[in-house]
Structure formats: C-alpha cells, structure tokens
PDB file of C-alpha atoms in Angstrom:
ATOM      1  CA  MET A  17    -108.507  36.698  34.574  1.00  0.00           C
ATOM      2  CA  ASN A  18    -109.215  33.004  35.108  1.00  0.00           C
ATOM      3  CA  GLN A  19    -106.630  30.949  33.290  1.00  0.00           C
ATOM      4  CA  PRO A  20    -108.049  28.340  30.866  1.00  0.00           C
ATOM      5  CA  ASP A  21    -107.442  24.660  31.533  1.00  0.00           C
ATOM      6  CA  LEU A  22    -105.425  23.509  28.544  1.00  0.00           C
ATOM      7  CA  SER A  23    -103.921  20.393  30.080  1.00  0.00           C
ATOM      8  CA  THR A  24    -105.386  18.203  27.332  1.00  0.00           C
ATOM      9  CA  GLN A  25    -103.848  20.344  24.579  1.00  0.00           C
ATOM     10  CA  VAL A  26    -100.537  20.408  26.445  1.00  0.00           C
ATOM     11  CA  GLY A  27    -100.621  16.616  26.489  1.00  0.00           C
ATOM     12  CA  HIS A  28    -101.406  16.519  22.770  1.00  0.00           C
ATOM     13  CA  LEU A  29     -98.497  18.843  21.980  1.00  0.00           C
ATOM     14  CA  ARG A  30     -96.095  16.812  24.085  1.00  0.00           C
ATOM     15  CA  GLN A  31     -97.194  13.644  22.340  1.00  0.00           C
ATOM     16  CA  LEU A  32     -96.743  15.370  18.994  1.00  0.00           C
ATOM     17  CA  GLY A  33     -93.231  16.367  20.010  1.00  0.00           C
ATOM     18  CA  THR A  34     -92.469  12.770  20.951  1.00  0.00           C
ATOM     19  CA  ASP A  35     -93.946  11.458  17.687  1.00  0.00           C
ATOM     20  CA  PHE A  36     -91.932  13.957  15.624  1.00  0.00           C
ATOM     21  CA  GLY A  37     -88.823  12.803  17.474  1.00  0.00           C
ATOM     22  CA  ASP A  38     -89.626   9.127  16.933  1.00  0.00           C
ATOM     23  CA  LEU A  39     -90.048   9.653  13.191  1.00  0.00           C
ATOM     24  CA  ARG A  40     -86.824  11.622  13.082  1.00  0.00           C
ATOM     25  CA  HIS A  41     -84.931   8.751  14.757  1.00  0.00           C
ATOM     26  CA  GLN A  42     -86.464   6.203  12.389  1.00  0.00           C
ATOM     27  CA  ILE A  43     -85.316   8.248   9.401  1.00  0.00           C
ATOM     28  CA  LEU A  44     -81.925   9.019  10.902  1.00  0.00           C
ATOM     29  CA  TYR A  45     -80.983   5.380  11.373  1.00  0.00           C
ATOM     30  CA  LEU A  46     -81.937   4.234   7.888  1.00  0.00           C
ATOM     31  CA  ASP A  47     -78.763   2.885   6.279  1.00  0.00           C
ATOM     32  CA  VAL A  48     -78.706   4.103   2.700  1.00  0.00           C
ATOM     33  CA  ALA A  49     -74.992   3.468   2.304  1.00  0.00           C
ATOM     34  CA  SER A  50     -75.401  -0.264   1.821  1.00  0.00           C
ATOM     35  CA  ASP A  51     -78.888  -0.432   0.348  1.00  0.00           C
ATOM     36  CA  HIS A  52     -81.499   2.175  -0.468  1.00  0.00           C
ATOM     37  CA  PRO A  53     -84.801   1.985   1.446  1.00  0.00           C
ATOM     38  CA  ALA A  54     -87.624   0.093  -0.213  1.00  0.00           C
ATOM     39  CA  LEU A  55     -90.582   1.922  -1.697  1.00  0.00           C
ATOM     40  CA  HIS A  56     -92.852   0.640   1.075  1.00  0.00           C
ATOM     41  CA  THR A  57     -90.547   1.987   3.818  1.00  0.00           C
ATOM     42  CA  LEU A  58     -90.299   5.445   2.273  1.00  0.00           C
ATOM     43  CA  SER A  59     -94.043   5.566   1.633  1.00  0.00           C
ATOM     44  CA  THR A  60     -94.784   4.731   5.267  1.00  0.00           C
ATOM     45  CA  LEU A  61     -92.449   7.488   6.481  1.00  0.00           C
ATOM     46  CA  PHE A  62     -93.999   9.960   4.053  1.00  0.00           C
ATOM     47  CA  TYR A  63     -97.556   9.185   5.217  1.00  0.00           C
ATOM     48  CA  ARG A  64     -96.508   9.513   8.856  1.00  0.00           C
ATOM     49  CA  ALA A  65     -94.913  12.922   8.237  1.00  0.00           C
ATOM     50  CA  GLN A  66     -98.060  14.135   6.514  1.00  0.00           C
ATOM     51  CA  GLY A  67    -100.186  12.840   9.393  1.00  0.00           C
ATOM     52  CA  LEU A  68     -98.057  14.658  11.964  1.00  0.00           C
ATOM     53  CA  ALA A  69     -98.328  17.898   9.980  1.00  0.00           C
ATOM     54  CA  ALA A  70    -102.126  17.471   9.901  1.00  0.00           C
ATOM     55  CA  ARG A  71    -102.289  16.824  13.673  1.00  0.00           C
ATOM     56  CA  LEU A  72    -100.176  19.898  14.341  1.00  0.00           C
ATOM     57  CA  THR A  73    -102.457  21.990  12.127  1.00  0.00           C
ATOM     58  CA  ALA A  74    -105.484  20.789  14.112  1.00  0.00           C
ATOM     59  CA  GLN A  75    -103.811  21.769  17.395  1.00  0.00           C
ATOM     60  CA  VAL A  76    -102.962  25.241  16.112  1.00  0.00           C
ATOM     61  CA  SER A  77    -106.545  25.696  14.886  1.00  0.00           C
ATOM     62  CA  TYR A  78    -107.950  24.685  18.264  1.00  0.00           C
ATOM     63  CA  LEU A  79    -105.631  26.926  20.272  1.00  0.00           C
ATOM     64  CA  ASP A  80    -106.302  29.899  17.993  1.00  0.00           C
ATOM     65  CA  GLY A  81    -110.026  29.639  18.816  1.00  0.00           C
ATOM     66  CA  SER A  82    -109.610  28.951  22.530  1.00  0.00           C
ATOM     67  CA  PRO A  83    -109.373  31.296  25.555  1.00  0.00           C
ATOM     68  CA  TYR A  84    -105.618  30.771  25.385  1.00  0.00           C
ATOM     69  CA  VAL A  85    -105.374  33.688  22.932  1.00  0.00           C
ATOM     70  CA  GLN A  86    -106.048  36.027  25.887  1.00  0.00           C
ATOM     71  CA  VAL A  87    -102.998  34.777  27.792  1.00  0.00           C
ATOM     72  CA  PRO A  88     -99.911  37.040  27.556  1.00  0.00           C
ATOM     73  CA  GLY A  89     -97.297  35.354  25.393  1.00  0.00           C
ATOM     74  CA  SER A  90     -99.799  33.264  23.451  1.00  0.00           C
ATOM     75  CA  ARG A  91     -99.067  35.165  20.232  1.00  0.00           C
ATOM     76  CA  GLU A  92     -95.433  34.079  20.231  1.00  0.00           C
ATOM     77  CA  SER A  93     -96.389  30.476  21.018  1.00  0.00           C
ATOM     78  CA  LEU A  94     -98.982  30.372  18.240  1.00  0.00           C
ATOM     79  CA  ASP A  95     -96.522  31.929  15.807  1.00  0.00           C
ATOM     80  CA  ALA A  96     -93.967  29.240  16.671  1.00  0.00           C
ATOM     81  CA  LEU A  97     -96.517  26.474  16.110  1.00  0.00           C
ATOM     82  CA  ARG A  98     -97.717  28.115  12.892  1.00  0.00           C
ATOM     83  CA  ALA A  99     -94.171  28.133  11.566  1.00  0.00           C
ATOM     84  CA  ALA A 100     -93.747  24.506  12.660  1.00  0.00           C
ATOM     85  CA  ILE A 101     -96.590  23.513  10.314  1.00  0.00           C
ATOM     86  CA  GLY A 102     -94.485  24.717   7.406  1.00  0.00           C
ATOM     87  CA  THR A 103     -91.436  22.939   8.834  1.00  0.00           C
ATOM     88  CA  ALA A 104     -93.376  19.660   9.092  1.00  0.00           C
ATOM     89  CA  SER A 105     -94.539  20.104   5.508  1.00  0.00           C
ATOM     90  CA  VAL A 106     -90.945  20.602   4.375  1.00  0.00           C
ATOM     91  CA  ALA A 107     -90.004  17.366   6.178  1.00  0.00           C
ATOM     92  CA  ALA A 108     -92.770  15.535   4.322  1.00  0.00           C
ATOM     93  CA  ALA A 109     -91.662  17.157   1.043  1.00  0.00           C
ATOM     94  CA  ASP A 110     -88.104  15.895   1.556  1.00  0.00           C
ATOM     95  CA  LEU A 111     -89.488  12.398   2.030  1.00  0.00           C
ATOM     96  CA  ALA A 112     -91.499  12.858  -1.171  1.00  0.00           C
ATOM     97  CA  HIS A 113     -88.275  13.823  -2.973  1.00  0.00           C
ATOM     98  CA  ALA A 114     -86.632  10.702  -1.537  1.00  0.00           C
ATOM     99  CA  LEU A 115     -89.513   8.667  -2.932  1.00  0.00           C
ATOM    100  CA  ALA A 116     -88.988  10.279  -6.324  1.00  0.00           C
ATOM    101  CA  ALA A 117     -85.247   9.563  -6.202  1.00  0.00           C
ATOM    102  CA  ASN A 118     -85.758   5.931  -5.204  1.00  0.00           C
ATOM    103  CA  PRO A 119     -85.123   3.831  -8.356  1.00  0.00           C
ATOM    104  CA  LEU A 120     -87.713   1.208  -9.300  1.00  0.00           C
ATOM    105  CA  TYR A 121     -86.740  -1.868 -11.228  1.00  0.00           C
ATOM    106  CA  GLY A 122     -89.191  -2.084 -14.097  1.00  0.00           C
ATOM    107  CA  THR A 123     -88.591  -3.413 -17.601  1.00  0.00           C
ATOM    108  CA  SER A 124     -88.167  -1.110 -20.576  1.00  0.00           C
ATOM    109  CA  PHE A 125     -90.270  -1.255 -23.761  1.00  0.00           C
ATOM    110  CA  SER A 126     -87.515  -3.225 -25.447  1.00  0.00           C
ATOM    111  CA  GLY A 127     -87.928  -6.010 -22.911  1.00  0.00           C
ATOM    112  CA  PRO A 128     -85.416  -7.517 -20.480  1.00  0.00           C
ATOM    113  CA  GLY A 129     -81.806  -6.827 -21.371  1.00  0.00           C
ATOM    114  CA  THR A 130     -78.554  -8.578 -20.566  1.00  0.00           C
ATOM    115  CA  ASN A 131     -77.218  -5.458 -18.850  1.00  0.00           C
ATOM    116  CA  ASP A 132     -80.277  -4.836 -16.685  1.00  0.00           C
ATOM    117  CA  ALA A 133     -78.555  -5.910 -13.459  1.00  0.00           C
ATOM    118  CA  GLN A 134     -75.618  -3.575 -14.109  1.00  0.00           C
ATOM    119  CA  PHE A 135     -77.980  -0.744 -15.004  1.00  0.00           C
ATOM    120  CA  HIS A 136     -80.000  -1.229 -11.827  1.00  0.00           C
ATOM    121  CA  GLU A 137     -76.852  -1.310  -9.699  1.00  0.00           C
ATOM    122  CA  GLN A 138     -75.682   1.948 -11.262  1.00  0.00           C
ATOM    123  CA  GLN A 139     -79.081   3.503 -10.562  1.00  0.00           C
ATOM    124  CA  ARG A 140     -78.873   2.393  -6.953  1.00  0.00           C
ATOM    125  CA  MET A 141     -75.387   3.826  -6.467  1.00  0.00           C
ATOM    126  CA  GLU A 142     -76.359   7.154  -8.034  1.00  0.00           C
ATOM    127  CA  ALA A 143     -79.533   7.394  -5.940  1.00  0.00           C
ATOM    128  CA  ALA A 144     -77.873   6.585  -2.583  1.00  0.00           C
ATOM    129  CA  PRO A 145     -76.335  10.047  -1.884  1.00  0.00           C
ATOM    130  CA  VAL A 146     -79.482  11.808  -3.102  1.00  0.00           C
ATOM    131  CA  LEU A 147     -81.631   9.691  -0.800  1.00  0.00           C
ATOM    132  CA  ALA A 148     -79.261  10.294   2.114  1.00  0.00           C
ATOM    133  CA  GLU A 149     -79.405  14.057   1.624  1.00  0.00           C
ATOM    134  CA  HIS A 150     -83.205  14.179   1.517  1.00  0.00           C
ATOM    135  CA  LEU A 151     -83.525  11.890   4.537  1.00  0.00           C
ATOM    136  CA  GLN A 152     -81.077  13.953   6.577  1.00  0.00           C
ATOM    137  CA  GLU A 153     -82.885  17.163   5.670  1.00  0.00           C
ATOM    138  CA  SER A 154     -86.213  15.606   6.651  1.00  0.00           C
ATOM    139  CA  ALA A 155     -84.777  14.424   9.980  1.00  0.00           C
ATOM    140  CA  LEU A 156     -83.457  17.921  10.683  1.00  0.00           C
ATOM    141  CA  GLN A 157     -86.879  19.500  10.052  1.00  0.00           C
ATOM    142  CA  LEU A 158     -88.607  16.885  12.211  1.00  0.00           C
ATOM    143  CA  ASP A 159     -86.170  17.602  15.029  1.00  0.00           C
ATOM    144  CA  LEU A 160     -87.127  21.288  14.860  1.00  0.00           C
ATOM    145  CA  CYS A 161     -90.826  20.382  14.985  1.00  0.00           C
ATOM    146  CA  SER A 162     -90.255  18.185  18.018  1.00  0.00           C
ATOM    147  CA  THR A 163     -88.387  20.950  19.816  1.00  0.00           C
ATOM    148  CA  VAL A 164     -91.095  23.535  19.070  1.00  0.00           C
ATOM    149  CA  CYS A 165     -93.912  21.258  20.264  1.00  0.00           C
ATOM    150  CA  HIS A 166     -92.182  20.470  23.568  1.00  0.00           C
ATOM    151  CA  TYR A 167     -91.166  24.099  24.066  1.00  0.00           C
ATOM    152  CA  VAL A 168     -94.639  25.496  23.438  1.00  0.00           C
ATOM    153  CA  ALA A 169     -96.294  22.782  25.545  1.00  0.00           C
ATOM    154  CA  HIS A 170     -94.031  23.728  28.449  1.00  0.00           C
ATOM    155  CA  GLY A 171     -94.805  27.427  27.928  1.00  0.00           C
ATOM    156  CA  ILE A 172     -98.571  26.886  27.841  1.00  0.00           C
ATOM    157  CA  ALA A 173     -98.468  24.808  31.031  1.00  0.00           C
ATOM    158  CA  ARG A 174     -96.399  27.493  32.737  1.00  0.00           C
ATOM    159  CA  ASP A 175     -98.373  30.487  31.485  1.00  0.00           C
ATOM    160  CA  THR A 176    -101.775  29.034  32.371  1.00  0.00           C
ATOM    161  CA  ALA A 177    -100.724  28.057  35.889  1.00  0.00           C
ATOM    162  CA  PRO A 178     -98.825  31.082  37.264  1.00  0.00           C
ATOM    163  CA  GLU A 179     -99.707  30.167  40.832  1.00  0.00           C
ATOM    164  CA  ALA A 180     -97.954  26.822  40.566  1.00  0.00           C
ATOM    165  CA  ALA A 181     -94.643  26.448  42.306  1.00  0.00           C
ATOM    166  CA  ALA A 182     -91.490  26.239  40.291  1.00  0.00           C
ATOM    167  CA  VAL A 183     -91.338  22.942  38.517  1.00  0.00           C
ATOM    168  CA  ALA A 184     -88.574  20.717  39.815  1.00  0.00           C
ATOM    169  CA  LEU A 185     -86.184  19.134  37.389  1.00  0.00           C
ATOM    170  CA  PRO A 186     -87.276  15.655  36.326  1.00  0.00           C
ATOM    171  CA  SER A 187     -85.510  12.710  37.883  1.00  0.00           C
ATOM    172  CA  PRO A 188     -82.375  11.703  35.998  1.00  0.00           C
ATOM    173  CA  VAL A 189     -82.774   8.848  33.540  1.00  0.00           C
ATOM    174  CA  LYS A 190     -81.864   5.427  34.913  1.00  0.00           C
ATOM    175  CA  LEU A 191     -79.796   3.207  32.628  1.00  0.00           C
ATOM    176  CA  ASN A 192     -78.404  -0.277  32.701  1.00  0.00           C
ATOM    177  CA  SER A 193     -74.710  -0.922  33.329  1.00  0.00           C
ATOM    178  CA  GLU A 194     -73.807  -1.149  29.621  1.00  0.00           C
ATOM    179  CA  GLN A 195     -75.542   2.161  28.878  1.00  0.00           C
ATOM    180  CA  TYR A 196     -73.833   3.863  31.834  1.00  0.00           C
ATOM    181  CA  GLU A 197     -70.434   2.613  30.626  1.00  0.00           C
ATOM    182  CA  ALA A 198     -71.104   3.882  27.107  1.00  0.00           C
ATOM    183  CA  LEU A 199     -72.331   7.273  28.356  1.00  0.00           C
ATOM    184  CA  ALA A 200     -69.303   7.632  30.629  1.00  0.00           C
ATOM    185  CA  ALA A 201     -66.988   6.879  27.707  1.00  0.00           C
ATOM    186  CA  LEU A 202     -68.749   9.459  25.527  1.00  0.00           C
ATOM    187  CA  ALA A 203     -68.490  12.050  28.317  1.00  0.00           C
ATOM    188  CA  LYS A 204     -64.714  11.725  28.525  1.00  0.00           C
ATOM    189  CA  GLY A 205     -64.208  13.861  25.428  1.00  0.00           C
ATOM    190  CA  GLY A 206     -66.976  13.172  23.017  1.00  0.00           C
ATOM    191  CA  ALA A 207     -66.888  10.635  20.236  1.00  0.00           C
ATOM    192  CA  ARG A 208     -67.119  10.278  16.481  1.00  0.00           C
ATOM    193  CA  LEU A 209     -70.110   8.769  14.719  1.00  0.00           C
ATOM    194  CA  GLY A 210     -69.431   7.505  11.232  1.00  0.00           C
ATOM    195  CA  VAL A 211     -69.549   4.607   8.827  1.00  0.00           C
ATOM    196  CA  ARG A 212     -67.012   1.799   8.792  1.00  0.00           C
ATOM    197  CA  ALA A 213     -67.306  -1.245   6.554  1.00  0.00           C
ATOM    198  CA  ARG A 214     -70.801  -0.104   5.517  1.00  0.00           C
ATOM    199  CA  SER A 215     -72.094  -0.078   9.106  1.00  0.00           C
ATOM    200  CA  VAL A 216     -72.498   2.639  11.711  1.00  0.00           C
ATOM    201  CA  HIS A 217     -69.485   2.916  14.021  1.00  0.00           C
ATOM    202  CA  ILE A 218     -69.004   4.930  17.229  1.00  0.00           C
ATOM    203  CA  ALA A 219     -65.392   5.766  18.096  1.00  0.00           C
ATOM    204  CA  THR A 220     -64.701   6.930  21.685  1.00  0.00           C
ATOM    205  CA  VAL A 221     -61.502   8.534  22.953  1.00  0.00           C
ATOM    206  CA  ASP A 222     -60.602   5.497  25.056  1.00  0.00           C
ATOM    207  CA  ASP A 223     -61.854   2.918  22.519  1.00  0.00           C
ATOM    208  CA  THR A 224     -64.708   1.799  24.758  1.00  0.00           C
ATOM    209  CA  PRO A 225     -67.016  -0.265  22.529  1.00  0.00           C
ATOM    210  CA  VAL A 226     -70.470   1.316  22.061  1.00  0.00           C
ATOM    211  CA  THR A 227     -73.059  -0.700  20.162  1.00  0.00           C
ATOM    212  CA  THR A 228     -75.450   0.923  17.713  1.00  0.00           C
ATOM    213  CA  ALA A 229     -78.413  -0.140  19.855  1.00  0.00           C
ATOM    214  CA  THR A 230     -76.939   1.495  22.970  1.00  0.00           C
ATOM    215  CA  PHE A 231     -76.061   4.662  21.052  1.00  0.00           C
ATOM    216  CA  LYS A 232     -79.572   4.854  19.605  1.00  0.00           C
ATOM    217  CA  CYS A 233     -81.104   4.447  23.081  1.00  0.00           C
ATOM    218  CA  LEU A 234     -78.941   7.243  24.544  1.00  0.00           C
ATOM    219  CA  ASP A 235     -79.807   9.440  21.565  1.00  0.00           C
ATOM    220  CA  GLU A 236     -83.552   8.838  21.915  1.00  0.00           C
ATOM    221  CA  LEU A 237     -83.368   9.673  25.636  1.00  0.00           C
ATOM    222  CA  GLY A 238     -81.723  13.013  24.808  1.00  0.00           C
ATOM    223  CA  LEU A 239     -78.520  12.146  26.682  1.00  0.00           C
ATOM    224  CA  ILE A 240     -76.278  12.790  23.666  1.00  0.00           C
ATOM    225  CA  ARG A 241     -76.410  15.030  20.606  1.00  0.00           C
ATOM    226  CA  HIS A 242     -74.857  15.082  17.154  1.00  0.00           C
ATOM    227  CA  ASP A 243     -75.330  17.210  14.065  1.00  0.00           C
ATOM    228  CA  ILE A 244     -77.588  15.233  11.724  1.00  0.00           C
ATOM    229  CA  SER A 245     -76.860  17.690   8.921  1.00  0.00           C
ATOM    230  CA  VAL A 246     -73.353  16.236   8.658  1.00  0.00           C
ATOM    231  CA  PRO A 247     -73.235  13.071   6.488  1.00  0.00           C
ATOM    232  CA  LEU A 248     -72.280   9.888   8.321  1.00  0.00           C
ATOM    233  CA  ALA A 249     -69.608   9.285   5.711  1.00  0.00           C
ATOM    234  CA  GLN A 250     -67.942  12.529   6.815  1.00  0.00           C
ATOM    235  CA  GLY A 251     -68.296  11.721  10.514  1.00  0.00           C
ATOM    236  CA  ARG A 252     -70.232  13.527  13.218  1.00  0.00           C
ATOM    237  CA  ASP A 253     -68.998  14.825  16.556  1.00  0.00           C
ATOM    238  CA  VAL A 254     -70.984  13.377  19.454  1.00  0.00           C
ATOM    239  CA  MET A 255     -71.366  15.266  22.735  1.00  0.00           C
ATOM    240  CA  VAL A 256     -73.114  14.408  26.008  1.00  0.00           C
ATOM    241  CA  THR A 257     -76.017  16.735  26.860  1.00  0.00           C
ATOM    242  CA  GLU A 258     -76.795  18.314  30.228  1.00  0.00           C
ATOM    243  CA  ASP A 259     -79.321  15.541  30.901  1.00  0.00           C
ATOM    244  CA  GLY A 260     -76.618  13.009  30.090  1.00  0.00           C
ATOM    245  CA  HIS A 261     -74.233  14.533  32.622  1.00  0.00           C
ATOM    246  CA  ARG A 262     -77.056  14.569  35.199  1.00  0.00           C
ATOM    247  CA  ALA A 263     -77.683  10.889  34.578  1.00  0.00           C
ATOM    248  CA  LEU A 264     -74.004  10.141  35.128  1.00  0.00           C
ATOM    249  CA  ALA A 265     -73.915  12.279  38.279  1.00  0.00           C
ATOM    250  CA  HIS A 266     -76.742  10.151  39.732  1.00  0.00           C
ATOM    251  CA  ARG A 267     -75.309   6.840  38.576  1.00  0.00           C
ATOM    252  CA  PRO A 268     -75.874   4.195  41.264  1.00  0.00           C
ATOM    253  CA  GLN A 269     -72.705   3.341  43.095  1.00  0.00           C
ATOM    254  CA  VAL A 270     -71.741  -0.309  43.206  1.00  0.00           C
ATOM    255  CA  ALA A 271     -70.763  -1.300  46.735  1.00  0.00           C
ATOM    256  CA  PRO A 272     -67.174  -2.557  46.909  1.00  0.00           C
ATOM    257  CA  PRO A 273     -66.734  -6.165  47.972  1.00  0.00           C
ATOM    258  CA  GLY A 274     -66.309  -6.662  51.723  1.00  0.00           C
ATOM    259  CA  PRO A 275     -62.882  -7.353  53.192  1.00  0.00           C
ATOM    260  CA  VAL A 276     -61.809 -10.961  53.134  1.00  0.00           C
ATOM    261  CA  ALA A 277     -60.663 -12.207  56.516  1.00  0.00           C
ATOM    262  CA  ALA A 278     -57.008 -13.060  56.498  1.00  0.00           C
ATOM    263  CA  PRO A 279     -56.104 -16.563  57.644  1.00  0.00           C
ATOM    264  CA  GLY A 280     -54.940 -16.671  61.238  1.00  0.00           C
ATOM    265  CA  PRO A 281     -51.392 -17.529  62.151  1.00  0.00           C
ATOM    266  CA  THR A 282     -50.556 -21.191  62.159  1.00  0.00           C
ATOM    267  CA  THR A 283     -49.289 -22.361  65.517  1.00  0.00           C
ATOM    268  CA  ALA A 284     -47.298 -25.403  66.345  1.00  0.00           C
ATOM    269  CA  SER A 285     -50.229 -26.982  68.175  1.00  0.00           C
ATOM    270  CA  SER A 286     -52.541 -26.526  65.186  1.00  0.00           C
ATOM    271  CA  ARG A 287     -49.944 -28.070  62.907  1.00  0.00           C
ATOM    272  CA  SER A 288     -49.728 -31.032  65.255  1.00  0.00           C
ATOM    273  CA  SER A 289     -53.510 -31.475  65.350  1.00  0.00           C
ATOM    274  CA  ARG A 290     -53.682 -31.663  61.529  1.00  0.00           C
ATOM    275  CA  ARG A 291     -51.138 -34.446  61.351  1.00  0.00           C
TER     276      ARG A 291
END
C-alpha cells in the first residue's frame, strides 16, 4: 500500500502542540498572588484556548477523512486526538470559570459607598485562590494537549514513512553562559519553585541565583519539569529532563588561559645594565 503524504498535517499538529505549550506557559506564569489578572487578559486567554480547540477539531476531521485511516495504528492516533479535543475544551472551560471568578468593580444600586475600597479588596483576596486553581487546571490540560499533538505528529510521520532510516536525536539545545550555569545548578539535586515576598523564587541546593526569565526559558525549551498541579505557595520540586542533561553534556568547554611565562632569573650583569 502506498503511504499517504501527510507532511502538511504533521506540520500543523506540531504547530498546534507548540501553540498549546505557549498558551500553557503564558497561563502558568500569571501572578495571581499579588494581583488578579485583568478581564482583558483572561478574555484573551479564553479566546485563544477556544481557537486551539477549534483548530484541533479541524485536524481530526481532516485526518478521519484522509487515506491515513488505512494506516495501521491510525485508530489509536485518532482516538488520542479525539480525546484531546475534550481536554482542550476543559482547558477553555477552566479559563471561563476564571473569568466568572474575576471580580469586577462596578457600583451598586445604592451608589458609591465609603467602604467600597475595602469591599473590593476583600473580593480580590477571596478570588485570588479560586483564580489560581482554575488557571493551574487549565495549564495542566493544555500541557496534555501539547503532548498529544507532538506525540501523534511523530507517530504519523513515522508510520507513513516506514522506509525512512531511524531518526537521529535532535541536536542538543545551545544556551548562553547564564542559562548553562542555572541548568547546571538545577541538575545538582533539583530545586524548589515557590513564592517569596509575592514574587516567584527558585531555590537551588547550592544557592546559585536563577532569575525568573532564565527559569522560564529553560522550562519552555523542555530542559526542566515541575508539577504545575502543585500551588506555587506550597512549592514545586524542579527536576532537569533528559534533554536538559543532554544539553549539559554538550556544553561548550571554555579553553583555560594559556600559561604565563615566568620572569627569567635576574643576573648581576642585567642588574648593572638597569642602573
């Protein structure tokens, strides 16, 4: 049987996996401990989640009507994608619940009151943990969608090109010196991700400073992992992934400085010539 050329759909699925991951990271790094997200921010995230679910549905519909259905193993792949549609919808629903929990600062029928500021602050404090829970649940579902899309895309590419040679591992990620130092510190025994003084803090075993920007970059590259279902206030264990260890194993070596020539012995004649 001639295998169908599904390279375009494989590319679409991989892009979907990347987009699910990007949305997950955007949600994950929202800081609801100090201030709840604005209505506009939550609305944008909600619309994006719905759009990703719609794109995934279109891909499943196309594959179900393509020659791919004749390929052994396609049933399991289609079932995984079909389930991912529901997962993406759950992620969007959690964002909708976050929207519903987000307090809005309108004025009551009785008009502005002297205690309005205190009332609004109380609303904000009560909504913060509810928002955090819904956002973390949404990020978890989006992570599952991303994994399924990448996994199925890899399977389709493999199953429709059986004559292709074994695919070599991709080249290890190249980082800058600060990122290598942070990754090396995390690899020494993991780390703890939490909140300190209302800001995200990464504690390593040897107290190597790791900035939030560096941590986020390593996370987005898949070089580290942490359980997003655990609240930041509780603290999350951070571990270096296999790709992270590969990146460290291929870290460029800095050449040591060359030997400095020792000064030659001072002779009596040279001392005389300097006088």
